[in-house]
mmCIF file of C-alpha atoms in Angstrom:
data_model
loop_
_atom_site.group_PDB
_atom_site.id
_atom_site.type_symbol
_atom_site.label_atom_id
_atom_site.label_comp_id
_atom_site.label_asym_id
_atom_site.label_seq_id
_atom_site.Cartn_x
_atom_site.Cartn_y
_atom_site.Cartn_z
ATOM 1 C CA MET F 35 0.000 0.000 0.000
ATOM 2 C CA GLN F 36 1.267 3.450 -0.927
ATOM 3 C CA CYS F 37 1.655 5.845 1.997
ATOM 4 C CA LEU F 38 -0.990 8.521 2.473
ATOM 5 C CA LEU F 39 1.498 11.338 1.963
ATOM 6 C CA VAL F 40 2.507 9.989 -1.431
ATOM 7 C CA GLN F 41 -1.156 9.509 -2.384
ATOM 8 C CA LEU F 42 -1.989 13.104 -1.389
ATOM 9 C CA LEU F 43 1.104 14.618 -2.961
ATOM 10 C CA PRO F 44 -0.625 15.719 -6.184
ATOM 11 C CA PHE F 45 -2.959 17.888 -4.086
ATOM 12 C CA ASN F 46 -0.272 19.702 -2.112
ATOM 13 C CA SER F 47 2.687 21.772 -3.206
ATOM 14 C CA GLN F 48 5.247 19.969 -1.077
ATOM 15 C CA ILE F 49 5.689 17.659 1.867
ATOM 16 C CA PRO F 50 6.749 19.504 5.039
ATOM 17 C CA LEU F 51 10.304 18.827 6.139
ATOM 18 C CA ALA F 52 9.081 17.832 9.606
ATOM 19 C CA VAL F 53 7.095 14.977 8.093
ATOM 20 C CA GLN F 54 10.009 13.854 5.921
ATOM 21 C CA SER F 55 12.235 13.243 8.908
ATOM 22 C CA SER F 56 10.022 12.763 11.956
ATOM 23 C CA GLY F 57 10.151 8.971 12.109
ATOM 24 C CA SER F 58 7.338 9.050 14.667
ATOM 25 C CA ASP F 59 4.791 7.066 12.660
ATOM 26 C CA ASP F 60 4.416 4.633 9.772
ATOM 27 C CA LEU F 61 3.750 7.370 7.210
ATOM 28 C CA SER F 62 6.990 9.193 7.854
ATOM 29 C CA GLY F 63 8.849 5.893 7.682
ATOM 30 C CA CYS F 64 7.563 5.420 4.160
ATOM 31 C CA ILE F 65 8.484 8.946 3.130
ATOM 32 C CA ARG F 66 11.917 8.801 4.802
ATOM 33 C CA GLN F 67 13.007 5.947 2.524
ATOM 34 C CA CYS F 68 13.049 8.269 -0.465
ATOM 35 C CA ASP F 69 16.386 9.529 -1.733
ATOM 36 C CA TRP F 70 15.801 12.941 -3.358
ATOM 37 C CA ASP F 71 17.896 14.238 -6.214
ATOM 38 C CA GLU F 72 18.635 17.918 -6.907
ATOM 39 C CA ASN F 73 15.203 18.274 -8.604
ATOM 40 C CA ASP F 74 13.262 16.849 -5.614
ATOM 41 C CA VAL F 75 12.589 13.560 -7.424
ATOM 42 C CA CYS F 76 13.047 10.311 -5.478
ATOM 43 C CA ARG F 77 15.866 8.246 -6.991
ATOM 44 C CA SER F 78 14.301 4.957 -5.855
ATOM 45 C CA CYS F 79 10.575 5.351 -6.575
ATOM 46 C CA GLY F 80 10.557 8.265 -9.061
ATOM 47 C CA THR F 81 8.038 10.344 -7.102
ATOM 48 C CA ASP F 82 8.322 14.036 -7.965
ATOM 49 C CA TYR F 83 8.234 16.049 -4.725
ATOM 50 C CA SER F 84 8.787 19.415 -6.400
ATOM 51 C CA PRO F 85 6.132 22.123 -6.158
ATOM 52 C CA PRO F 86 3.611 22.237 -9.013
ATOM 53 C CA LYS F 87 4.949 23.983 -12.085
ATOM 54 C CA LYS F 88 1.749 25.951 -12.659
ATOM 55 C CA LEU F 89 -1.338 26.425 -10.532
ATOM 56 C CA ARG F 90 -4.407 25.348 -12.491
ATOM 57 C CA PRO F 91 -7.885 26.869 -12.159
ATOM 58 C CA PHE F 92 -10.333 25.115 -9.873
ATOM 59 C CA HIS F 93 -13.814 24.065 -11.031
ATOM 60 C CA LEU F 94 -16.941 24.509 -8.946
ATOM 61 C CA ALA F 95 -20.533 23.692 -9.884
ATOM 62 C CA PHE F 96 -23.347 25.275 -7.882
ATOM 63 C CA PRO F 97 -27.157 25.408 -8.034
ATOM 64 C CA VAL F 98 -29.266 28.413 -9.042
ATOM 65 C CA ASP F 99 -33.029 28.765 -9.326
ATOM 66 C CA ASP F 100 -32.923 31.578 -11.932
ATOM 67 C CA LEU F 101 -30.183 31.416 -14.548
ATOM 68 C CA GLU F 102 -30.785 34.907 -15.957
ATOM 69 C CA LYS F 103 -30.542 36.546 -12.526
ATOM 70 C CA ALA F 104 -27.400 34.518 -11.836
ATOM 71 C CA LYS F 105 -25.809 35.722 -15.093
ATOM 72 C CA GLN F 106 -26.676 39.313 -14.279
ATOM 73 C CA PHE F 107 -25.198 39.025 -10.765
ATOM 74 C CA TYR F 108 -21.958 37.253 -11.675
ATOM 75 C CA VAL F 109 -21.302 39.476 -14.717
ATOM 76 C CA ASP F 110 -22.573 42.880 -13.536
ATOM 77 C CA VAL F 111 -21.781 42.715 -9.815
ATOM 78 C CA LEU F 112 -18.624 40.581 -9.739
ATOM 79 C CA GLY F 113 -17.230 41.290 -13.207
ATOM 80 C CA CYS F 114 -17.148 37.662 -14.339
ATOM 81 C CA THR F 115 -17.241 36.795 -18.013
ATOM 82 C CA THR F 116 -19.448 34.037 -19.363
ATOM 83 C CA GLY F 117 -18.193 30.980 -21.155
ATOM 84 C CA ARG F 118 -20.207 28.146 -22.612
ATOM 85 C CA GLU F 119 -23.948 28.392 -22.074
ATOM 86 C CA LYS F 120 -26.318 25.486 -22.453
ATOM 87 C CA GLU F 121 -29.942 25.051 -21.550
ATOM 88 C CA GLY F 122 -29.915 24.965 -17.771
ATOM 89 C CA SER F 123 -26.267 25.935 -17.183
ATOM 90 C CA CYS F 124 -23.743 28.714 -17.640
ATOM 91 C CA VAL F 125 -19.954 28.773 -17.200
ATOM 92 C CA PHE F 126 -18.339 31.831 -15.602
ATOM 93 C CA LYS F 127 -14.717 32.917 -15.370
ATOM 94 C CA PHE F 128 -14.550 33.728 -11.641
ATOM 95 C CA PHE F 129 -11.245 35.443 -10.812
ATOM 96 C CA GLY F 130 -9.469 33.090 -13.222
ATOM 97 C CA HIS F 131 -11.362 29.979 -12.125
ATOM 98 C CA GLN F 132 -14.241 28.061 -13.703
ATOM 99 C CA ILE F 133 -17.559 28.047 -11.917
ATOM 100 C CA VAL F 134 -20.734 26.647 -13.437
ATOM 101 C CA ALA F 135 -24.268 27.623 -12.471
ATOM 102 C CA HIS F 136 -26.761 24.768 -12.880
ATOM 103 C CA LEU F 137 -30.480 25.479 -12.912
ATOM 104 C CA VAL F 138 -32.348 23.455 -10.274
ATOM 105 C CA PRO F 139 -36.062 23.351 -9.444
ATOM 106 C CA GLN F 140 -35.454 24.035 -5.748
ATOM 107 C CA MET F 141 -32.492 25.419 -3.840
ATOM 108 C CA PRO F 142 -31.112 23.406 -0.901
ATOM 109 C CA ASP F 143 -31.549 24.677 2.639
ATOM 110 C CA MET F 144 -28.606 26.721 3.854
ATOM 111 C CA SER F 145 -27.483 26.374 7.466
ATOM 112 C CA THR F 146 -25.053 28.558 9.398
ATOM 113 C CA SER F 147 -22.308 28.116 11.975
ATOM 114 C CA PRO F 148 -21.312 30.656 14.624
ATOM 115 C CA VAL F 149 -17.904 32.241 13.924
ATOM 116 C CA ASP F 150 -16.707 35.377 15.715
ATOM 117 C CA GLY F 151 -20.272 35.932 16.939
ATOM 118 C CA LYS F 152 -21.604 35.932 13.366
ATOM 119 C CA ASP F 153 -23.811 33.386 11.613
ATOM 120 C CA VAL F 154 -21.477 32.246 8.849
ATOM 121 C CA PRO F 155 -23.132 30.310 6.013
ATOM 122 C CA ALA F 156 -21.808 26.771 6.386
ATOM 123 C CA MET F 157 -21.976 26.191 2.632
ATOM 124 C CA HIS F 158 -20.183 28.920 0.699
ATOM 125 C CA PHE F 159 -17.424 29.451 -1.808
ATOM 126 C CA GLY F 160 -15.133 32.313 -2.650
ATOM 127 C CA ILE F 161 -11.622 33.449 -3.311
ATOM 128 C CA VAL F 162 -8.523 34.516 -1.386
ATOM 129 C CA MET F 163 -7.461 37.832 -2.897
ATOM 130 C CA GLU F 164 -4.455 40.116 -2.733
ATOM 131 C CA TRP F 165 -4.827 42.644 0.123
ATOM 132 C CA ASP F 166 -5.238 45.716 -2.127
ATOM 133 C CA ASP F 167 -7.594 43.880 -4.526
ATOM 134 C CA TRP F 168 -9.820 42.854 -1.603
ATOM 135 C CA HIS F 169 -10.119 46.473 -0.482
ATOM 136 C CA GLN F 170 -10.913 47.603 -4.035
ATOM 137 C CA LEU F 171 -13.661 44.969 -4.324
ATOM 138 C CA LYS F 172 -15.040 45.956 -0.906
ATOM 139 C CA ASP F 173 -15.228 49.595 -2.011
ATOM 140 C CA LYS F 174 -16.868 48.633 -5.333
ATOM 141 C CA LEU F 175 -19.493 46.452 -3.647
ATOM 142 C CA LYS F 176 -20.304 49.235 -1.175
ATOM 143 C CA LYS F 177 -20.489 51.830 -3.969
ATOM 144 C CA ASP F 178 -22.776 49.549 -6.003
ATOM 145 C CA GLY F 179 -25.083 49.085 -2.998
ATOM 146 C CA VAL F 180 -24.513 45.336 -2.708
ATOM 147 C CA GLU F 181 -25.933 44.024 0.562
ATOM 148 C CA PHE F 182 -23.462 42.167 2.746
ATOM 149 C CA VAL F 183 -24.497 39.009 4.580
ATOM 150 C CA ILE F 184 -21.474 39.620 6.804
ATOM 151 C CA GLY F 185 -19.945 43.038 6.329
ATOM 152 C CA PRO F 186 -16.243 43.582 5.753
ATOM 153 C CA TYR F 187 -14.117 43.130 8.862
ATOM 154 C CA THR F 188 -10.676 41.878 9.896
ATOM 155 C CA ARG F 189 -10.300 38.678 11.895
ATOM 156 C CA TYR F 190 -7.302 38.020 14.148
ATOM 157 C CA GLU F 191 -6.218 41.663 14.050
ATOM 158 C CA ASP F 192 -2.518 42.062 14.931
ATOM 159 C CA LEU F 193 -1.928 38.274 14.861
ATOM 160 C CA PRO F 194 0.027 36.325 12.238
ATOM 161 C CA GLY F 195 -3.221 35.022 10.683
ATOM 162 C CA SER F 196 -4.799 38.464 10.285
ATOM 163 C CA GLN F 197 -7.359 38.293 7.481
ATOM 164 C CA ALA F 198 -9.997 40.540 5.980
ATOM 165 C CA THR F 199 -13.287 38.886 5.064
ATOM 166 C CA MET F 200 -16.769 39.677 3.766
ATOM 167 C CA PHE F 201 -19.773 37.653 2.623
ATOM 168 C CA ILE F 202 -22.369 38.420 -0.024
ATOM 169 C CA VAL F 203 -25.190 36.324 -1.462
ATOM 170 C CA ASP F 204 -26.245 35.748 -5.067
ATOM 171 C CA PRO F 205 -29.916 35.941 -6.184
ATOM 172 C CA SER F 206 -30.369 32.177 -5.621
ATOM 173 C CA GLY F 207 -29.074 32.272 -2.040
ATOM 174 C CA ASN F 208 -25.524 31.011 -2.674
ATOM 175 C CA HIS F 209 -23.098 32.643 -0.274
ATOM 176 C CA LEU F 210 -19.709 33.918 -1.413
ATOM 177 C CA GLU F 211 -16.789 34.824 0.816
ATOM 178 C CA PHE F 212 -13.993 37.122 -0.264
ATOM 179 C CA LYS F 213 -10.966 37.135 1.992
ATOM 180 C CA SER F 214 -7.398 38.342 2.087
ATOM 181 C CA PHE F 215 -4.460 37.719 4.390
ATOM 182 C CA LYS F 216 -2.018 40.432 5.410
ATOM 183 C CA ASP F 217 0.652 37.715 5.145
ATOM 184 C CA ASP F 218 0.042 35.040 2.497
ATOM 185 C CA GLY F 219 2.317 32.735 4.481
ATOM 186 C CA ALA F 220 -0.517 32.385 7.004
ATOM 187 C CA ILE F 221 -3.030 30.979 4.500
ATOM 188 C CA PHE F 222 -2.122 27.341 5.223
ATOM 189 C CA ASP F 223 -0.096 27.867 8.405
ATOM 190 C CA SER F 224 -1.472 25.918 11.371
ATOM 191 C CA THR F 225 0.899 27.318 13.999
ATOM 192 C CA TRP F 226 -0.975 30.533 14.788
#
């Protein structure tokens, strides 16, 4: 059986050094056997441990109960462009990523979870933006009169994981979060 770290490697940019050498469990034992060359490729098994050469766009499909209103929102409010349109679906270029609205007869119920004293929509999607871009979008949404589900605010102020966030909702009730970190190194950091 292949170790979990090797199986998950395609989904992560690199294996942390602590895991490579910890020796504290069976997974690290499997990883430790690799002999890396100067290009981060294992000489014995051929696994490429180098970071991805190019980040590819993600794909997300989501339900809508009115395709025309969805197109108007994603194009006019968020500045997306449309791609392929078929009966019952529409592709959008969402900040360089592919999202697809699918027409459904009934939207699913949306529940929330308490975070920072706010009812955060448990099911949502969004994007992590550059700090200045996030502030520009915030100003545009305010200027355009877009209603916030959770207004712009900064979480973990003055901590390493400081992040700005805001939530809006599309005409079908899908929640979108836009966030930005003061330090991009904190995006996946679990130590703070």
